[in-house]
XYZ file of C-alpha atoms in Angstrom:
735
model
C -3.783 89.479 33.797
C -6.908 88.362 35.490
C -5.249 85.118 36.749
C -2.273 87.189 38.097
C -4.610 89.367 40.149
C -6.283 86.206 41.316
C -2.960 84.712 42.418
C -2.105 87.869 44.316
C -5.463 87.972 46.018
C -5.002 84.304 46.945
C -1.561 85.000 48.501
C -2.980 87.961 50.400
C -5.880 85.789 51.614
C -3.555 82.940 52.692
C -1.318 85.433 54.550
C -4.391 86.815 56.346
C -5.522 83.437 57.436
C -2.116 82.520 58.555
C -1.983 85.528 60.783
C -5.415 84.659 62.113
C -4.283 81.129 62.787
C -0.986 82.371 64.615
C -3.073 84.791 66.686
C -5.493 82.078 67.766
C -2.564 79.775 68.654
C -0.952 82.480 70.736
C -4.226 83.098 72.450
C -4.576 79.408 73.396
C -1.016 79.114 74.664
C -0.737 82.415 76.598
C -3.552 83.062 78.880
C -2.439 86.652 79.331
C -3.329 87.303 75.815
C -7.002 86.938 76.579
C -6.859 90.182 78.524
C -5.380 92.016 75.566
C -7.778 90.875 72.874
C -10.485 93.463 72.069
C -13.994 92.272 72.934
C -17.100 93.202 70.746
C -20.069 95.283 71.736
C -23.313 93.594 71.663
C -25.947 96.335 70.859
C -29.500 95.228 70.087
C -31.889 96.327 67.394
C -33.801 98.934 69.140
C -30.815 100.912 70.767
C -28.284 100.168 68.046
C -30.367 100.655 64.840
C -33.969 101.742 65.292
C -33.428 104.745 67.728
C -30.381 106.314 65.889
C -31.929 105.875 62.407
C -35.327 107.347 63.369
C -33.688 110.391 65.238
C -31.565 111.097 62.098
C -34.518 110.937 59.686
C -36.754 113.136 61.937
C -34.399 115.989 61.547
C -34.688 119.744 61.737
C -36.042 119.667 58.141
C -39.155 117.919 59.618
C -39.748 120.545 62.189
C -38.770 123.699 60.417
C -39.053 123.293 56.609
C -41.994 120.784 55.942
C -44.373 123.720 56.296
C -42.451 126.011 53.978
C -42.139 123.258 51.309
C -45.761 122.521 51.457
C -46.648 126.222 51.170
C -44.449 126.618 48.119
C -44.993 123.259 46.253
C -48.565 122.469 47.332
C -49.964 119.237 48.704
C -49.962 117.222 45.344
C -46.334 118.074 44.519
C -45.060 117.553 48.021
C -46.880 114.051 48.079
C -44.993 113.382 44.784
C -41.688 114.331 46.472
C -42.591 112.188 49.388
C -43.380 109.188 47.169
C -40.237 109.688 45.139
C -37.979 109.894 48.178
C -39.554 107.066 49.964
C -39.338 104.688 47.065
C -35.738 105.644 46.535
C -34.809 105.270 50.270
C -36.939 102.102 50.692
C -35.211 100.484 47.738
C -31.863 101.598 49.196
C -32.642 100.000 52.669
C -33.581 96.723 50.790
C -30.185 96.810 49.147
C -28.349 97.658 52.486
C -30.298 94.719 54.110
C -29.197 92.346 51.241
C -25.657 93.167 51.522
C -25.666 93.219 55.264
C -27.042 89.632 55.344
C -24.640 88.316 52.756
C -22.077 86.745 55.130
C -20.545 88.152 58.183
C -20.842 91.992 58.569
C -17.649 93.612 59.915
C -16.729 97.070 61.131
C -17.220 100.118 58.923
C -20.788 100.081 57.794
C -21.123 101.659 54.283
C -17.365 101.314 53.650
C -17.467 97.712 54.601
C -20.408 97.046 52.279
C -19.050 98.710 49.256
C -15.425 97.657 49.530
C -16.359 93.940 50.016
C -18.856 94.126 47.202
C -17.200 96.315 44.534
C -13.633 96.316 45.598
C -11.217 98.532 47.678
C -11.276 101.436 45.161
C -15.006 102.023 45.472
C -14.962 101.191 49.118
C -12.039 103.621 49.931
C -13.580 106.390 47.914
C -16.953 105.977 49.629
C -15.291 105.566 52.974
C -13.226 108.734 52.844
C -15.992 111.115 51.564
C -18.676 109.461 53.570
C -16.683 109.679 56.857
C -15.951 113.367 56.133
C -19.612 114.011 55.260
C -20.618 112.524 58.621
C -18.152 114.807 60.339
C -19.555 117.926 58.459
C -23.100 116.695 59.305
C -22.012 116.430 63.021
C -20.872 120.146 62.869
C -24.147 121.148 61.052
C -26.232 119.558 63.746
C -24.297 121.164 66.489
C -24.942 124.517 64.821
C -28.676 123.479 64.453
C -28.643 122.610 68.150
C -27.149 125.963 68.891
C -29.703 127.925 66.840
C -32.618 126.136 68.583
C -31.151 126.744 71.993
C -30.561 130.459 71.182
C -34.145 130.816 69.987
C -35.459 129.006 73.066
C -33.510 131.122 75.604
C -33.660 134.419 73.595
C -29.898 134.820 73.142
C -28.411 136.668 70.325
C -27.419 134.245 67.482
C -25.268 136.887 65.863
C -22.731 136.756 68.731
C -19.890 134.738 67.309
C -18.065 134.168 70.679
C -21.229 133.113 72.436
C -22.131 130.734 69.484
C -18.655 129.264 69.389
C -18.623 128.696 73.204
C -22.036 126.908 73.304
C -21.235 124.895 70.119
C -17.767 123.941 71.481
C -19.328 122.756 74.865
C -22.022 120.614 73.063
C -19.495 118.938 70.701
C -17.307 118.240 73.751
C -20.251 116.524 75.524
C -20.802 114.581 72.249
C -17.075 113.476 72.287
C -17.236 112.268 75.937
C -20.358 110.234 75.371
C -18.829 108.561 72.401
C -15.474 107.909 74.063
C -17.152 106.197 76.908
C -18.416 103.604 74.384
C -21.075 102.396 71.971
C -23.233 101.060 74.833
C -23.507 104.703 76.160
C -24.277 105.971 72.726
C -27.088 103.437 72.563
C -28.571 104.349 75.876
C -28.299 108.099 75.051
C -30.211 107.585 71.822
C -32.941 105.547 73.554
C -33.077 108.393 76.297
C -33.319 111.055 73.509
C -35.977 109.212 71.685
C -38.445 109.883 74.570
C -38.576 113.778 74.229
C -38.623 113.421 70.445
C -41.652 110.982 70.440
C -43.469 113.271 73.080
C -42.731 116.315 70.995
C -43.956 114.883 67.764
C -47.106 113.401 69.434
C -48.115 116.667 71.144
C -47.487 118.606 67.915
C -49.829 116.249 65.932
C -52.446 116.269 68.730
C -52.345 120.089 68.696
C -52.963 120.218 64.909
C -55.820 117.717 65.267
C -57.712 119.238 68.213
C -56.730 122.835 68.604
C -59.605 125.326 68.244
C -59.844 126.983 64.858
C -58.053 130.350 64.621
C -56.611 130.032 68.185
C -53.150 130.496 66.635
C -51.864 132.796 64.035
C -52.522 131.139 60.537
C -54.208 128.126 62.144
C -57.609 127.603 60.494
C -58.510 124.312 61.963
C -59.733 121.356 59.679
C -60.974 123.011 56.630
C -61.538 121.850 53.003
C -61.195 125.410 51.875
C -57.739 125.529 53.389
C -56.853 122.200 51.755
C -58.054 123.394 48.350
C -55.770 126.522 48.663
C -52.856 124.314 49.651
C -53.434 121.662 46.918
C -51.483 123.272 43.979
C -48.073 124.884 43.778
C -47.655 128.640 44.548
C -44.036 129.524 44.322
C -43.007 132.762 45.979
C -39.550 134.020 46.978
C -37.878 132.590 50.113
C -38.488 134.974 53.007
C -34.851 134.483 54.039
C -33.514 134.653 50.430
C -35.963 137.081 48.710
C -33.854 137.236 45.601
C -33.847 133.516 45.126
C -36.326 131.987 42.716
C -38.265 128.957 44.131
C -39.413 126.119 42.039
C -40.098 122.251 42.185
C -36.414 121.411 41.954
C -35.516 123.781 44.889
C -38.132 122.369 47.284
C -37.227 118.762 46.317
C -33.506 119.734 47.010
C -34.574 120.680 50.508
C -36.939 117.735 51.187
C -34.837 114.845 49.745
C -31.796 115.234 52.146
C -34.183 114.814 55.136
C -33.960 111.072 54.526
C -30.221 110.813 54.487
C -29.873 109.124 57.826
C -30.809 105.488 56.818
C -27.172 104.245 57.109
C -26.764 105.339 60.724
C -27.607 101.841 62.162
C -25.645 100.048 59.488
C -22.602 102.070 60.278
C -22.722 100.566 63.793
C -22.312 97.048 62.197
C -19.192 96.275 64.296
C -21.032 97.031 67.574
C -24.168 95.034 66.962
C -24.836 91.741 68.512
C -26.394 90.398 65.271
C -25.959 92.986 62.402
C -27.541 90.595 59.871
C -30.770 90.615 61.777
C -30.721 94.044 63.411
C -29.858 96.356 60.415
C -32.754 95.132 58.136
C -35.248 95.072 60.829
C -34.326 98.142 62.707
C -33.745 100.359 59.608
C -37.015 99.314 57.900
C -39.052 99.910 61.104
C -37.487 103.275 61.662
C -38.118 104.114 57.995
C -41.870 103.051 58.321
C -42.282 104.975 61.522
C -40.759 108.139 59.826
C -42.903 107.586 56.686
C -46.023 107.670 58.928
C -44.886 110.826 60.702
C -44.164 112.555 57.404
C -47.459 111.683 55.830
C -49.506 112.705 58.813
C -47.668 116.015 59.284
C -47.891 116.925 55.498
C -51.591 116.030 55.342
C -52.399 117.904 58.640
C -50.636 121.039 57.556
C -52.530 120.868 54.235
C -55.902 120.879 56.086
C -55.294 123.152 59.019
C -52.613 125.898 58.236
C -53.110 128.795 55.794
C -50.730 129.092 52.894
C -49.291 132.444 53.704
C -48.343 131.189 57.105
C -46.656 128.135 55.822
C -44.565 130.193 53.379
C -43.461 132.764 55.838
C -43.146 131.077 59.203
C -40.522 128.381 59.566
C -41.553 127.822 63.203
C -45.194 127.083 62.344
C -45.111 123.860 64.239
C -44.124 125.772 67.392
C -46.867 128.342 66.698
C -49.553 125.745 66.237
C -48.487 123.454 69.134
C -50.411 123.802 72.475
C -47.011 123.644 74.339
C -44.552 125.427 72.002
C -41.568 124.671 74.290
C -41.953 120.956 73.681
C -41.231 121.411 70.004
C -37.992 123.062 70.901
C -37.149 120.141 73.075
C -37.818 117.734 70.276
C -35.570 119.724 67.922
C -32.820 119.761 70.598
C -33.074 116.049 71.018
C -32.942 115.169 67.160
C -30.011 117.557 66.577
C -27.976 116.281 69.434
C -28.834 112.628 68.604
C -27.974 113.166 64.976
C -24.600 114.793 65.962
C -23.812 111.799 68.154
C -24.787 109.424 65.339
C -22.791 111.194 62.753
C -19.549 111.372 64.692
C -19.625 107.801 65.828
C -20.356 106.665 62.384
C -17.419 108.571 60.895
C -15.121 107.066 63.644
C -16.199 103.497 62.789
C -15.632 104.051 59.134
C -12.148 105.693 59.651
C -11.088 102.891 61.977
C -12.252 100.189 59.292
C -10.356 102.177 56.492
C -7.186 102.347 58.680
C -7.409 98.638 59.517
C -7.448 97.570 55.913
C -4.370 99.687 55.287
C -5.254 100.934 51.690
C -4.470 104.422 52.950
C -1.247 104.010 54.986
C -1.398 107.618 56.285
C -4.485 106.556 58.428
C -2.906 103.363 59.866
C -2.391 104.901 63.393
C -6.183 105.217 63.600
C -6.905 101.491 63.436
C -6.235 100.644 67.012
C -9.329 100.125 69.282
C -9.832 99.743 73.004
C -9.560 96.448 74.792
C -13.162 96.661 75.820
C -15.576 96.827 72.859
C -12.740 97.698 70.232
C -13.737 101.359 70.560
C -11.979 103.484 67.987
C -11.087 106.229 70.350
C -8.258 107.589 68.186
C -10.643 107.833 65.274
C -13.214 109.636 67.532
C -10.755 112.228 68.600
C -9.645 112.570 64.974
C -13.201 113.357 63.924
C -13.816 115.635 66.893
C -10.723 117.782 65.810
C -11.977 118.244 62.349
C -15.493 119.091 63.553
C -14.071 121.547 66.004
C -12.131 123.259 63.206
C -15.385 123.541 61.246
C -17.092 125.176 64.279
C -14.261 127.800 64.272
C -15.308 128.745 60.765
C -18.689 129.892 62.120
C -20.744 129.352 59.032
C -20.548 126.095 57.031
C -23.935 126.346 55.298
C -22.086 126.368 52.005
C -20.735 122.861 52.683
C -24.229 121.358 53.575
C -25.260 120.630 49.905
C -22.063 118.619 49.379
C -22.591 116.560 52.504
C -26.037 115.575 51.074
C -24.542 114.698 47.772
C -21.980 112.380 49.368
C -24.750 110.631 51.338
C -26.825 110.209 48.092
C -23.719 109.034 46.164
C -23.147 106.339 48.750
C -26.677 105.219 48.599
C -26.434 105.046 44.816
C -23.284 102.990 44.897
C -24.725 100.527 47.389
C -27.783 100.113 45.169
C -25.483 99.414 42.196
C -23.372 96.980 44.095
C -26.462 95.023 45.000
C -27.820 95.267 41.430
C -24.644 94.129 39.804
C -24.190 91.137 42.002
C -27.772 89.972 41.656
C -27.801 90.594 37.999
C -24.573 88.762 37.313
C -25.631 85.967 39.570
C -22.348 86.004 41.483
C -21.961 82.708 43.366
C -20.716 84.450 46.532
C -23.807 86.661 46.658
C -26.495 84.796 48.678
C -28.074 87.124 51.149
C -30.420 85.912 53.723
C -32.608 88.852 53.208
C -34.638 88.119 50.153
C -37.191 91.039 49.837
C -35.353 92.594 46.986
C -34.325 91.920 43.359
C -32.452 93.517 40.447
C -35.270 95.831 39.629
C -35.472 97.365 43.106
C -31.746 97.822 43.218
C -31.628 99.411 39.664
C -34.513 101.798 40.604
C -32.706 102.650 43.838
C -29.511 103.349 41.839
C -31.314 105.594 39.355
C -33.414 107.548 41.849
C -30.341 108.211 44.040
C -28.186 109.573 41.304
C -31.225 111.421 39.830
C -31.825 112.923 43.335
C -28.295 114.109 43.353
C -28.957 116.227 40.281
C -32.247 117.399 41.645
C -30.503 118.746 44.797
C -27.984 120.520 42.589
C -26.269 119.600 39.445
C -22.995 121.632 40.156
C -22.665 120.038 43.604
C -23.540 116.555 42.278
C -20.673 116.987 39.660
C -18.314 118.139 42.273
C -19.160 115.134 44.483
C -18.789 112.662 41.641
C -15.479 114.129 40.593
C -14.161 113.925 44.169
C -15.207 110.263 44.261
C -13.562 109.585 41.003
C -10.217 111.157 41.989
C -10.128 109.151 45.226
C -10.992 106.003 43.237
C -8.023 106.695 40.822
C -5.665 107.362 43.730
C -6.464 104.050 45.475
C -6.409 102.137 42.172
C -2.828 103.226 41.431
C -1.396 103.493 44.995
C -3.439 100.819 46.966
C -2.306 97.309 47.655
C -4.083 94.397 46.028
C -7.433 93.278 47.585
C -8.006 89.724 49.054
C -11.802 90.265 48.578
C -11.737 90.162 44.661
C -13.122 92.693 42.139
C -16.697 92.847 40.881
C -15.246 94.019 37.572
C -13.786 90.594 36.967
C -17.304 89.029 37.573
C -18.849 91.654 35.137
C -16.155 90.976 32.456
C -16.645 87.225 32.647
C -20.484 87.603 32.400
C -20.067 89.820 29.271
C -17.359 87.751 27.644
C -19.314 84.456 28.146
C -22.430 86.131 26.825
C -20.913 87.306 23.644
C -18.743 84.263 23.047
C -21.835 82.094 23.024
C -23.242 84.212 20.381
C -20.317 83.608 17.972
C -21.318 81.212 15.219
C -18.812 79.377 13.048
C -21.362 79.121 10.272
C -21.486 82.892 10.001
C -17.762 83.232 9.525
C -16.688 84.922 6.354
C -13.353 85.254 4.575
C -13.740 89.066 4.544
C -13.382 89.079 8.378
C -10.698 86.547 8.680
C -8.114 87.273 11.324
C -4.928 85.617 12.298
C -5.527 83.620 15.477
C -2.006 82.803 16.370
C -0.440 80.026 18.677
C 3.190 80.353 19.380
C 4.365 76.934 20.524
C 7.739 76.510 22.447
C 9.261 74.481 25.162
C 11.829 76.946 26.220
C 11.415 78.881 29.561
C 13.259 81.952 28.039
C 11.482 83.694 25.078
C 12.787 86.042 22.421
C 11.281 89.449 23.311
C 11.587 90.699 19.657
C 9.743 87.584 18.523
C 6.900 88.217 21.033
C 6.624 91.732 19.876
C 6.754 90.621 16.251
C 3.876 88.283 16.717
C 1.976 90.892 18.683
C 2.163 93.129 15.626
C 1.318 90.297 13.277
C -2.013 89.183 14.922
C -3.725 92.604 14.130
C -6.579 92.252 16.595
C -6.774 88.575 16.567
C -6.170 85.892 19.126
C -2.563 85.424 20.438
C -1.826 82.486 22.555
C 1.743 81.693 23.962
C 1.773 77.983 24.389
C 4.584 76.641 26.549
C 5.345 72.923 26.995
C 6.752 71.785 30.218
C 8.724 68.655 29.953
C 7.747 66.807 33.034
C 5.416 64.030 34.398
C 2.334 64.985 36.421
C 3.226 62.616 39.122
C 6.681 63.891 39.578
C 7.722 65.617 42.848
C 6.898 69.402 42.869
C 5.778 69.166 39.165
C 2.660 71.227 39.863
C 4.734 73.827 41.771
C 7.270 74.035 38.893
C 4.456 74.354 36.318
C 2.854 77.141 38.326
C 6.228 78.931 38.603
C 6.690 78.610 34.767
C 3.097 79.980 34.261
C 3.661 82.958 36.663
C 6.939 83.755 34.946
C 5.136 83.778 31.588
C 2.561 86.119 33.046
C 5.263 88.469 34.240
C 6.727 88.496 30.720
C 3.348 89.364 29.170
C 2.839 92.088 31.801
C 6.310 93.645 31.300
C 6.228 93.618 27.578
C 2.553 94.767 27.479
C 1.615 92.397 24.606
C -1.917 91.302 24.237
C -1.596 87.590 24.698
C -2.869 84.710 26.638
C -0.563 82.131 28.304
C -1.030 78.404 28.288
C 1.365 76.061 29.959
C 0.921 72.204 30.065
C 2.844 68.969 30.846
C 4.208 66.703 28.201
C 6.886 64.258 27.947
C 7.674 65.049 24.364
C 7.432 68.192 22.261
C 5.214 66.761 19.619
C 2.513 65.478 22.141
C 2.523 68.841 23.788
C 2.176 70.727 20.567
C -0.709 68.430 19.612
C -2.483 69.113 22.791
C -2.080 72.821 22.413
C -3.176 72.870 18.823
C -6.315 70.852 19.727
C -7.223 72.400 23.048
C -6.134 76.045 22.961
C -8.797 78.716 22.786
C -12.403 78.510 23.722
C -15.568 78.309 21.726
C -15.065 79.729 18.242
C -11.919 81.598 19.451
C -9.383 78.960 18.400
C -5.991 79.430 16.747
C -5.828 78.961 12.951
C -2.141 79.584 12.686
C 0.788 78.042 14.514
C 4.309 79.711 14.806
C 7.300 77.553 15.552
C 10.591 79.254 16.489
C 13.386 77.029 15.200
C 16.662 77.547 17.141
C 20.050 77.456 15.306
C 18.478 77.012 11.738
C 20.942 78.511 9.432
C 19.438 76.445 6.580
C 16.055 77.988 7.214
C 17.418 81.558 7.161
C 19.400 80.846 4.025
C 16.316 79.391 2.297
C 14.247 82.357 3.277
C 16.891 84.917 1.995
C 17.043 82.927 -1.218
C 13.383 83.030 -1.662
C 13.239 86.768 -0.969
C 16.150 87.650 -3.200
C 16.001 88.371 -6.876
C 18.725 85.837 -7.789
C 16.199 82.877 -8.286
C 15.887 81.489 -11.761
C 12.297 80.575 -12.254
C 13.479 77.714 -14.619
C 15.192 76.002 -11.652
C 11.790 74.679 -10.673
C 12.054 72.063 -13.305
C 15.219 70.791 -11.700
C 13.642 70.278 -8.379
C 14.618 66.627 -7.470
C 11.543 66.254 -5.365
C 9.204 66.861 -8.366
C 11.448 64.844 -10.788
C 10.415 61.553 -8.951
C 6.852 61.973 -10.000
C 6.405 62.061 -13.860
C 2.837 63.200 -13.461
C 3.810 66.253 -11.424
C 6.625 66.929 -13.915
C 4.357 66.940 -16.862
C 1.768 68.810 -15.127
C 4.248 71.440 -14.132
C 5.414 71.698 -17.776
C 1.821 72.284 -18.898
C 1.305 74.798 -16.235
C 4.737 76.449 -16.964
C 3.524 77.760 -20.261
C 0.322 79.388 -18.756
C 1.733 80.831 -15.636
C 2.926 84.301 -15.119
C 6.322 85.120 -13.449
C 4.527 86.065 -10.246
C 2.616 82.800 -10.167
C 5.802 80.779 -11.025
C 7.569 82.474 -8.001
C 4.734 81.472 -5.772
C 5.164 77.850 -6.855
C 8.924 78.077 -6.268
C 8.288 79.425 -2.783
C 6.071 76.490 -2.042
C 8.605 74.102 -3.472
C 11.262 75.603 -1.240
C 8.997 75.232 1.674
C 8.287 71.554 0.837
C 12.043 71.107 0.545
C 12.529 72.715 3.892
C 9.993 70.270 5.566
C 11.822 67.376 3.879
C 15.175 68.591 5.285
C 13.739 68.868 8.752
C 12.133 65.483 8.554
C 15.537 63.785 7.918
C 16.631 61.825 10.871
C 20.163 62.425 12.288
C 20.256 59.309 14.346
C 18.804 60.893 17.630
C 15.405 60.406 19.217
C 12.461 62.397 18.101
C 12.552 65.133 20.660
C 16.335 65.391 20.734
C 16.428 66.625 17.048
C 15.068 69.512 15.171
C 12.830 67.065 13.304
C 10.216 67.222 15.929
C 9.258 70.522 14.390
C 8.756 68.517 11.165
C 6.269 66.284 12.959
C 4.483 69.246 14.471
C 4.085 70.825 11.085
C 2.741 67.650 9.675
C 0.202 67.569 12.621
C -0.777 71.264 11.919
C -1.375 70.472 8.235
C -3.553 67.588 9.148
C -5.572 69.798 11.466
C -5.822 72.497 8.746
C -3.792 75.236 10.303
C -1.445 77.727 8.850
C 2.285 77.365 9.673
C 4.775 80.108 10.301
C 8.459 79.318 11.042
C 10.734 81.824 12.749
C 14.406 81.891 13.733
C 17.147 84.299 14.981
C 14.629 86.942 16.147
C 17.072 87.683 18.950
C 18.984 89.580 16.191
C 16.054 91.698 15.335
C 16.514 95.397 16.066
C 13.548 97.567 15.393
C 15.407 100.800 15.790
C 17.769 99.742 12.932
C 14.814 99.082 10.744
C 13.163 102.437 11.601
C 16.564 104.130 10.737
C 16.899 102.331 7.521
C 13.350 103.252 6.633
C 13.926 106.808 7.300
C 17.069 106.776 5.277
C 15.187 105.228 2.384
C 12.463 107.802 2.633
C 15.073 110.852 2.568
C 16.964 109.246 -0.500
C 13.555 108.927 -2.441
C 12.534 112.595 -1.511
C 15.980 113.796 -2.665
């Protein structure tokens, strides 16, 4: 089965390469084609990765909720949250960087990473939910922008029509900027980074140098204030007075603040050098955000009274010397995050559509001539976001978006871990600042973080991912990229096969390891099914001898066709067998090769099965042996044993001591010897032209020490008739 998948993958890869070659030839022969070939954007590290990542990490949670988290959890617990989240996200960035530098990085960001690492099922599942999560995030940031703007201008946030109008305008502006192109998006993020930096800087300076008690709840730098803010003091949320607050609740608010680290990687198809820009830009943005986080948490702990932290979400505006500058900073991060989320969703959707694993999305794969901009995918995402705006309140969806982000990070870490741990030869990233331990810790912390945020939403998110995975697995087309599961299976099989020791083998655990030898291209299906039942958990190899010469024309091609047809038979009949096809001029030499070379390690056949065609003598002998008409005394009249006086006298002496059952066993053996002698008689033809080549193969098997089973006329076997007869016998006995 594994080789069949490999063949399908190889065929798809060859077709893909042929299409590329034909397209290149057409481009060279038709100058007009050059005008129709999409070009690639060439964004640099700062505008393509650093700015959008930093603006997504410094989100509204940073401005509005850090003070509340500190007031509830205290400084020590919040630093613990900070360290946990930073370790998790940092190790995730290391895994992202490793995958991004492992060969050429294409369009699609997270989807591209996972699909090329773990296979299309994982990739498509992540691609669908991650793109939808980005669209939901875009709508959430638009609502956040609207709330800040309403607060700044003093408008009524409960006016649904006004909120919808403002939100729709902001979303439309976002759409227009993205439709223009990735370069415009890059310039916009750089522009928006300026007010964000100014806002954060002035806020920090205000907390450092403002006069004590010059603002409500601001005490200035005080050890007394720090001592009060050191340990937890959980009180009900001022906006949700009935809700109990604990460490898990505050971590669930803090942890999603860092779910913007893939923003730069999602622009992989628009970057000039993604292998360089993604690691460098993402790590620098994370370092900058980590410094901002630590400074703000520590400054709040020393300068703001606990009651104010717990009750005033806008404490940063209250403590800032220029309150409006904080609003401007919040507007810039929400608008930039909405831009980043929508453009990331469009790139992922375009990549999903281009791979054609979900045919319904195929119309979204087309990009513009300049920059290959996925304008159809952008409009598709915009329509969904606009529908969410019509809903008015989508706060209930927010926890699920965070879960899908964290699930994506966990799977990326897992992909990096499994490839590095298995030592996959195709996994050789240029980025080396990671290992299996960092990837494993990243995996564990991301999935643990999901359940800290909310175990119900985590289970729902994982179930959705599993359902999409199952759908793609059964409905999708074969992947030309390979499957990491095959690498994992190979690693484990090799590991345990090396542990098998022939010296520890015991007769109690003997299993039939069966080798069916045939040179016929057509096989008896009842025979295959019978042997499949016979093996009882043992090894089952179907050895097929192809009468040809290695140097003959198209010999390899014909052998491959025979092998593929045998795989197809195994697949259709659902038997648990391994096929093996080889060249041989004669049946006997082919059988010798199969008996000596089949299997691997200690898993080698101990029994051969020869299916003898048109052997009425064999069937008569077997029927005779199984009947009750045998006279045990006939054993003395065996002409083969009469020739040897010693054997005769020995049999006479044994005869007196043997029971009837033992004598019948000897008679069965004598009949088998007689059968071998009959098969060995020459009928004047060459060895491989007569049935006697089975005789030579049995002699070879006995020399090797293998058990021998002879079969014939299995095409006449009808299991249904046997079942009917058995049921009839049972009814008769019961009656």
